[in-house]
PDB file of C-alpha atoms and ligand atoms in Angstrom:
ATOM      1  CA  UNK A   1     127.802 112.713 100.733  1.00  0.00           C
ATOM      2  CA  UNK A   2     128.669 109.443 101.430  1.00  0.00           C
ATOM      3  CA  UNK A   3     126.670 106.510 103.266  1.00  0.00           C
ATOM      4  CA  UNK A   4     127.975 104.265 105.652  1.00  0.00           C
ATOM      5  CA  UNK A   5     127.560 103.792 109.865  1.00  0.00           C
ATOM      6  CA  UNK A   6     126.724 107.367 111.095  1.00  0.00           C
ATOM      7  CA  UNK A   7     126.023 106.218 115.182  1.00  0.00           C
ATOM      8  CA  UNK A   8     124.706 104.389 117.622  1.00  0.00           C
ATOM      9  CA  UNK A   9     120.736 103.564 118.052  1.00  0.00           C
ATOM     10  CA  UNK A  10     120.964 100.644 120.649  1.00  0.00           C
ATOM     11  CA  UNK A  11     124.435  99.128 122.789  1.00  0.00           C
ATOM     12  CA  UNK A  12     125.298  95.495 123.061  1.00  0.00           C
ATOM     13  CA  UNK A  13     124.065  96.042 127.067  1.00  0.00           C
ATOM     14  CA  UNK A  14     120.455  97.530 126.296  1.00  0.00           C
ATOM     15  CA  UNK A  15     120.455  94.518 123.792  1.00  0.00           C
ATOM     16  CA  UNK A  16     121.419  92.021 126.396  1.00  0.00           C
ATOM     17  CA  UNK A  17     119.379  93.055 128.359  1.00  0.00           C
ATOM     18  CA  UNK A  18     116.308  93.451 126.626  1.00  0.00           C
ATOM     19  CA  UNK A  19     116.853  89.410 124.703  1.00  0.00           C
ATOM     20  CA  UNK A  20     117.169  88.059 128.548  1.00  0.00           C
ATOM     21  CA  UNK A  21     113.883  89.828 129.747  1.00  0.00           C
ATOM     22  CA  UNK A  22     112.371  88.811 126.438  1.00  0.00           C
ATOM     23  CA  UNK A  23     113.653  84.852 127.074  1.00  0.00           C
ATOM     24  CA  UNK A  24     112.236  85.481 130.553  1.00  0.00           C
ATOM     25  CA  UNK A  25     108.786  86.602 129.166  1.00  0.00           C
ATOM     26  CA  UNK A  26     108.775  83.710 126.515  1.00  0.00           C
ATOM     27  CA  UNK A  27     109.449  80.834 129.233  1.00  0.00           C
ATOM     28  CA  UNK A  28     106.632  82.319 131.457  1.00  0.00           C
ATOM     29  CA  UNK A  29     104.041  82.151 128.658  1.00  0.00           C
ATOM     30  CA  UNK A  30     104.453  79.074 127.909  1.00  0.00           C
ATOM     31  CA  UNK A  31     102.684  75.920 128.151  1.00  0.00           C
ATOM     32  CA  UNK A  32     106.187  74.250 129.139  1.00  0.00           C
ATOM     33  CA  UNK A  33     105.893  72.016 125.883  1.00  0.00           C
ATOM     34  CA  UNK A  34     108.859  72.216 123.731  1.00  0.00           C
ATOM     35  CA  UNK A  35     109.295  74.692 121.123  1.00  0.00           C
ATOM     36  CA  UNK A  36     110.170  74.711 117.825  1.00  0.00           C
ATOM     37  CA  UNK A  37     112.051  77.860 117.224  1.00  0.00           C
ATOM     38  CA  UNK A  38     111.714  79.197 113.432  1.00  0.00           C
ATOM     39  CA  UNK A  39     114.778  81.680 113.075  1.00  0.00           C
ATOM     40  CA  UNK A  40     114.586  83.556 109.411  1.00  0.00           C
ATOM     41  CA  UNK A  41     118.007  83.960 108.051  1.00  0.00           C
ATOM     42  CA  UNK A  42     120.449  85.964 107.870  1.00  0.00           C
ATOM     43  CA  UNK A  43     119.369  88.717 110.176  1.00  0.00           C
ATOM     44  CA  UNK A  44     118.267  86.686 113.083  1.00  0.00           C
ATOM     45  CA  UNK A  45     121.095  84.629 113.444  1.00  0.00           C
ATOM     46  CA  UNK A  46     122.717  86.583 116.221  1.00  0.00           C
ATOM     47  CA  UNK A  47     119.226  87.549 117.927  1.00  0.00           C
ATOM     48  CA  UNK A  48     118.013  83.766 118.125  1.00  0.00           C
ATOM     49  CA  UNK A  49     121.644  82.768 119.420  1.00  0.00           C
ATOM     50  CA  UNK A  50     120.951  84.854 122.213  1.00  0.00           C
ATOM     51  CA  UNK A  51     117.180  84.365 122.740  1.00  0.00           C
ATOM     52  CA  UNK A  52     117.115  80.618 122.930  1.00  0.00           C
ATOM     53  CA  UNK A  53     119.509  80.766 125.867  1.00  0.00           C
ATOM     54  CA  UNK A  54     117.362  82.981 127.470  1.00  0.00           C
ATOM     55  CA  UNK A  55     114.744  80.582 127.019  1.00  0.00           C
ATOM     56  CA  UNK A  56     114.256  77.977 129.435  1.00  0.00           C
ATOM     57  CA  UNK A  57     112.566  75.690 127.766  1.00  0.00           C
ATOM     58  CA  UNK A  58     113.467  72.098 125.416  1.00  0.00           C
ATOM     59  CA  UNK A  59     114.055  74.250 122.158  1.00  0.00           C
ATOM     60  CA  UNK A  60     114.610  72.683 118.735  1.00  0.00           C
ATOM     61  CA  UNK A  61     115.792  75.161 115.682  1.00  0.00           C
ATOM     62  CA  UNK A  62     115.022  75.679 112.446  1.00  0.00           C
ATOM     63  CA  UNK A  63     116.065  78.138 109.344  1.00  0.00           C
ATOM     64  CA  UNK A  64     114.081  79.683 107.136  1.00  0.00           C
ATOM     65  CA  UNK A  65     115.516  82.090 104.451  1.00  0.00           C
ATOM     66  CA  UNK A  66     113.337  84.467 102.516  1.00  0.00           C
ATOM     67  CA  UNK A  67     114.580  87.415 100.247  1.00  0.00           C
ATOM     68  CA  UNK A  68     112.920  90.545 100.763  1.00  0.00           C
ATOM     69  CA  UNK A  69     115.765  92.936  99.902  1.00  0.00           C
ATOM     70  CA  UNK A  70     117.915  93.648  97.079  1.00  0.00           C
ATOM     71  CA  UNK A  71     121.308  95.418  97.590  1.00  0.00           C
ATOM     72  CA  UNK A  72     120.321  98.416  98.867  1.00  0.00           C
ATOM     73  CA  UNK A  73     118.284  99.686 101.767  1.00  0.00           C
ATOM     74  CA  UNK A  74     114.089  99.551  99.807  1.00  0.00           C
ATOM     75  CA  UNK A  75     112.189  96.235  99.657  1.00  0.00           C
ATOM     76  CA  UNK A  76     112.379  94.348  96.570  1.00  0.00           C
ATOM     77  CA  UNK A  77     108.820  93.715  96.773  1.00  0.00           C
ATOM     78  CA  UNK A  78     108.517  90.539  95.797  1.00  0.00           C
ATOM     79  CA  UNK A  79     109.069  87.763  98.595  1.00  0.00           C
ATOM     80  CA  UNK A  80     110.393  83.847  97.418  1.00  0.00           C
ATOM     81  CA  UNK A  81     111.474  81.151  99.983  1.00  0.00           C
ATOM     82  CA  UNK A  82     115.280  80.886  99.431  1.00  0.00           C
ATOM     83  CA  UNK A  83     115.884  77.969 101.947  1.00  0.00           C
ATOM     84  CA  UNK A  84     112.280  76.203 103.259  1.00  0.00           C
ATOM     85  CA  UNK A  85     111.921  74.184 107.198  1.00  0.00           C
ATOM     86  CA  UNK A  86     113.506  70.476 106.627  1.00  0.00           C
ATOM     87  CA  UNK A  87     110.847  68.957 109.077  1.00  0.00           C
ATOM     88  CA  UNK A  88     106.798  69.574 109.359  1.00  0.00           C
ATOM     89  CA  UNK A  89     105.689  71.805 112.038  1.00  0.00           C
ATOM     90  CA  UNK A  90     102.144  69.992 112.139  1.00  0.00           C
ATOM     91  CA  UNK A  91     101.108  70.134 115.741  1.00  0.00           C
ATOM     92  CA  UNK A  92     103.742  71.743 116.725  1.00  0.00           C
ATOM     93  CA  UNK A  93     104.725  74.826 119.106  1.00  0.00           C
ATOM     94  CA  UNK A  94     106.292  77.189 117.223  1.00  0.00           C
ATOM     95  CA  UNK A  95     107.997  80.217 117.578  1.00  0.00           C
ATOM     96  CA  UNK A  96     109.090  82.466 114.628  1.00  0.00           C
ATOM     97  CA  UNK A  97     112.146  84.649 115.484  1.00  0.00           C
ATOM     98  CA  UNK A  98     113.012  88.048 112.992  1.00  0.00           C
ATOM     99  CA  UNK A  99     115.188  90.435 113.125  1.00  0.00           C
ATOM    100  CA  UNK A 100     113.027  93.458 112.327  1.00  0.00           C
ATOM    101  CA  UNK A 101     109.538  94.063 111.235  1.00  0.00           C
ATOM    102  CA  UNK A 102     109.490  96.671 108.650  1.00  0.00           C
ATOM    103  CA  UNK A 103     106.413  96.985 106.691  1.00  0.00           C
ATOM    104  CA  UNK A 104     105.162  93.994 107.696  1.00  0.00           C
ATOM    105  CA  UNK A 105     105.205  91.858 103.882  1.00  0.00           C
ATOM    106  CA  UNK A 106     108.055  88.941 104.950  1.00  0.00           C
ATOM    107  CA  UNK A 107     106.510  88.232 108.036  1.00  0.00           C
ATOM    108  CA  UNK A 108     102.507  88.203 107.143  1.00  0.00           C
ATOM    109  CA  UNK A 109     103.617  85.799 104.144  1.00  0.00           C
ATOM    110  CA  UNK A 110     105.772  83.333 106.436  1.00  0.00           C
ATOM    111  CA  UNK A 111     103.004  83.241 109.005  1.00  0.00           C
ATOM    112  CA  UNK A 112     100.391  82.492 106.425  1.00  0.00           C
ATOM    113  CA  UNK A 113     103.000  79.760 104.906  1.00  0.00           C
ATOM    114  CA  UNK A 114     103.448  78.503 108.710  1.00  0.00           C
ATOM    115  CA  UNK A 115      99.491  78.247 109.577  1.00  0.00           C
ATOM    116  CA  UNK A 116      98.800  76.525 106.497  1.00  0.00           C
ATOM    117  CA  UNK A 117     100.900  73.604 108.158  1.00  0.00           C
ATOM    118  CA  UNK A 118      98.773  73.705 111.196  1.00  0.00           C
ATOM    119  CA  UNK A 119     101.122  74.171 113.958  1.00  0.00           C
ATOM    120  CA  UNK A 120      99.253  73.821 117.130  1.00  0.00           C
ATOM    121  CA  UNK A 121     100.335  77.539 118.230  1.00  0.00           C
ATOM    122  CA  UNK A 122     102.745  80.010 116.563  1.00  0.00           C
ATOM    123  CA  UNK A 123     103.798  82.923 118.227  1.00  0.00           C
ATOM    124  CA  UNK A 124     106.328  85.630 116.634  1.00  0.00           C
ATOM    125  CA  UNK A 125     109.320  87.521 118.425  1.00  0.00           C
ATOM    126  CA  UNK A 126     110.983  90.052 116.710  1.00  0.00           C
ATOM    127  CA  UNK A 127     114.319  92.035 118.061  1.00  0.00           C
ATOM    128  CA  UNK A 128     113.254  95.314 116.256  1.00  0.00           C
ATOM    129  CA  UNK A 129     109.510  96.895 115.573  1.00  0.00           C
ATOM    130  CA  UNK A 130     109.495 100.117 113.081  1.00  0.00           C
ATOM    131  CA  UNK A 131     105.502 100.296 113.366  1.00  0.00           C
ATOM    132  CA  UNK A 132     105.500 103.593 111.071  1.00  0.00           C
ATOM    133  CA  UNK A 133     106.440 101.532 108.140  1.00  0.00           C
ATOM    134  CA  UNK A 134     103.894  99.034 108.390  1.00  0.00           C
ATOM    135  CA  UNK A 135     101.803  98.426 105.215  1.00  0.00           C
ATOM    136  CA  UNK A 136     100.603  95.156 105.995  1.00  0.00           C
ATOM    137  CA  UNK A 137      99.249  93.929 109.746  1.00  0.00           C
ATOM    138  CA  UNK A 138     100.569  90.996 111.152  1.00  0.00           C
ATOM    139  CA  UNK A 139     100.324  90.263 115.083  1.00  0.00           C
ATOM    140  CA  UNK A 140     103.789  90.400 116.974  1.00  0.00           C
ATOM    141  CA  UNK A 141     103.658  88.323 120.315  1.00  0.00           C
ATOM    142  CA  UNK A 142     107.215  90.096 121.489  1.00  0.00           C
ATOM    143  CA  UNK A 143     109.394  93.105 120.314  1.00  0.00           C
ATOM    144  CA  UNK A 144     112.366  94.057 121.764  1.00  0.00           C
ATOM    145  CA  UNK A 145     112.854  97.380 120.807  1.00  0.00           C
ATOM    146  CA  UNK A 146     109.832  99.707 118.583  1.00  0.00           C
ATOM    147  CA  UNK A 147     112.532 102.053 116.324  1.00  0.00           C
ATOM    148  CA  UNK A 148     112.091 104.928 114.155  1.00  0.00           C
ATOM    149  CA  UNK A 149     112.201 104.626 110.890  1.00  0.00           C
ATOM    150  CA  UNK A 150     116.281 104.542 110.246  1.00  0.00           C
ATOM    151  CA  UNK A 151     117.946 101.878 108.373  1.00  0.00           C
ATOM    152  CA  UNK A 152     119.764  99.810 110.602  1.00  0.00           C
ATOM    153  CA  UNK A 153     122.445  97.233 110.835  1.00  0.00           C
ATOM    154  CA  UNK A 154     124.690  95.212 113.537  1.00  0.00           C
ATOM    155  CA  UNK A 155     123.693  91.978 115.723  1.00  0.00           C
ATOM    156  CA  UNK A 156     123.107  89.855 112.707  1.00  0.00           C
ATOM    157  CA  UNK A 157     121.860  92.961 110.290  1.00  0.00           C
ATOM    158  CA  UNK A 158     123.191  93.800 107.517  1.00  0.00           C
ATOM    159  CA  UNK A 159     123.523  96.546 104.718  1.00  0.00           C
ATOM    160  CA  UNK A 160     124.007  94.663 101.541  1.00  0.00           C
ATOM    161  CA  UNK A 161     126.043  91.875 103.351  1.00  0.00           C
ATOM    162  CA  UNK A 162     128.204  94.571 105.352  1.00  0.00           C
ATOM    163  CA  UNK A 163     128.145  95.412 109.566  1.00  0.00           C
ATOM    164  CA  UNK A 164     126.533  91.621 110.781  1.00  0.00           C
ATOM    165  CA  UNK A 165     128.800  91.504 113.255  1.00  0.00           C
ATOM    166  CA  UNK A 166     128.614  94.685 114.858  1.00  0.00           C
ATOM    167  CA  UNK A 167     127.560  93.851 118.520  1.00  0.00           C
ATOM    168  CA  UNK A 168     125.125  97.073 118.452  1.00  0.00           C
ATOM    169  CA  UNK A 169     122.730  98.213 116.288  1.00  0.00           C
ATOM    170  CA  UNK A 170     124.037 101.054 114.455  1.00  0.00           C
ATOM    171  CA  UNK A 171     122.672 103.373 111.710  1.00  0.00           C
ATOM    172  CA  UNK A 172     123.009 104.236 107.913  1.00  0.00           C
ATOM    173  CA  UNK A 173     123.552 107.560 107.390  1.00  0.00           C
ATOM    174  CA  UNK A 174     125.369 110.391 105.800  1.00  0.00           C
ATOM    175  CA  UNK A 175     128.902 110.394 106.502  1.00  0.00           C
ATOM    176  CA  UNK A 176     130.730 114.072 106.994  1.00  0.00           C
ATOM    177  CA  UNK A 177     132.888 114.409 104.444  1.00  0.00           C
TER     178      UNK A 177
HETATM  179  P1  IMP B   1     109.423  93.847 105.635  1.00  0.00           P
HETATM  180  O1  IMP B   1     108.914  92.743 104.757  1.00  0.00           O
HETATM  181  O2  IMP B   1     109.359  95.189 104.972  1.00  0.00           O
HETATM  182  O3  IMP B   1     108.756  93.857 106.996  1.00  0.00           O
HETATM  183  O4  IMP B   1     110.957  93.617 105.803  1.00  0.00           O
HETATM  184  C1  IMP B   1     111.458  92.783 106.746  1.00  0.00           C
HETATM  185  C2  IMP B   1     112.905  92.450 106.500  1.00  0.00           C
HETATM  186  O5  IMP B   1     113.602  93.455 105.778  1.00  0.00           O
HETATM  187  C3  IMP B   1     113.602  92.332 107.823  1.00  0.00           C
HETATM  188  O6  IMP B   1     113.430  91.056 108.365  1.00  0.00           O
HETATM  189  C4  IMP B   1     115.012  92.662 107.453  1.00  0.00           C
HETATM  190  O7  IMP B   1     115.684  91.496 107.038  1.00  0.00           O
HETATM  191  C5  IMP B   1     114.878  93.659 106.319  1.00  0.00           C
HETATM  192  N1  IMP B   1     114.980  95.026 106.844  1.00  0.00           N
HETATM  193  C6  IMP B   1     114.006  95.889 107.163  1.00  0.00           C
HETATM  194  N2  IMP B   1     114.473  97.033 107.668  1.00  0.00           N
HETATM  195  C7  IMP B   1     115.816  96.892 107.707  1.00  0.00           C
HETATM  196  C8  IMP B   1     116.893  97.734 108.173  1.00  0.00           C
HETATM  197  O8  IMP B   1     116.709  98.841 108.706  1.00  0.00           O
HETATM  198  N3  IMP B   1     118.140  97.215 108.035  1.00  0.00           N
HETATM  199  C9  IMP B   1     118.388  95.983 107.488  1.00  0.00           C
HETATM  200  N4  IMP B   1     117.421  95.169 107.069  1.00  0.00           N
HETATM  201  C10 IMP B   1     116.137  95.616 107.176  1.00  0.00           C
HETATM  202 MG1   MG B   2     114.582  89.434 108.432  1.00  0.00          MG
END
């Protein structure tokens, strides 16, 4: 059988939604000092797009890009820093933005790259959770949504480069023939 989008797991509304109460949540937690929003490419293009304004709060944005998968839908194991911050996040507020936390590897290695530059707090939001893959622990301030363990795609996530612009998170499945 073939792969390719086999349905539906969340709808552009429940995303809406769930990225305004999240903004909401963000802005009421914090200290009201500007942020420094960390948004690790590709997949959380679309998410931090719609996150910051939810936000309401002075927000300045950076890109980080760090390969943790190959083509197809397994880890590649081994993490290197494709496109690094362009300013230093010393005493700074920070806020990391992902698109999903899967077992756990990109995001404990960014964090430890981040605190070794001695922000002077760094929280982590992350659109999608799937807790049942997690092999290494890293602490998650705010998830949108805890999924199963499907591979999924849409709102900025891809499958090898394919379905970023999907405005839902869909899933990668068998197709009937
Ligand atoms: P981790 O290091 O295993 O936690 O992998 C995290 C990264 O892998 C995410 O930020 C995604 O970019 C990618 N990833 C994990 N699961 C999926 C998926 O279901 N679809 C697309 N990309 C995924
Ligand atoms: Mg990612």
């Amino acid at each position: 059988m073939a792969l390719g989008l086999a349905g539906t797991l969340l709808t552009s509304e429940q995303i809406a939604e769930r990225v305004q109460a999240m903004g909401a949540q963000i802005t009421r937690e914090s200290t009201g000092a500007d942020l420094l929003v960390i948004s690790v490419l590709k997949g959380a293009f679309v998410f931090t797009a719609d996150l910051i304004r939810s936000i309401d709060l002075p927000c300045q944005i950076e890109f980080v890009s760090v390969s943790s998968y190959g083509s197809g839908t397994e880890s590649a194991g081994k993490i290197t820093v494709r496109q690094d911050l362009s300013i230093p996040i010393k005493g700074r507020h920070v806020l990391v933005v992902e698109d999903i936390v899967d077992t756990g590897t990109t995001l404990a290695f960014l964090r430890e790259r981040l605190l070794d530059q001695s922000p002077a707090s760094l929280r982590i939001a992350t659109l999608l959770d799937k807790p049942s893959r997690r092999k290494t622990e890293v602490p998650v301030d705010y998830v949108g949504f805890a999924i199963p363990d499907e591979f999924v795609v849409g709102y900025g996530i891809d499958w090898a480069e394919r379905f970023r612009s999907l405005p839902f998170i869909g899933m990668i499945g068998e197709l009937p023939e």
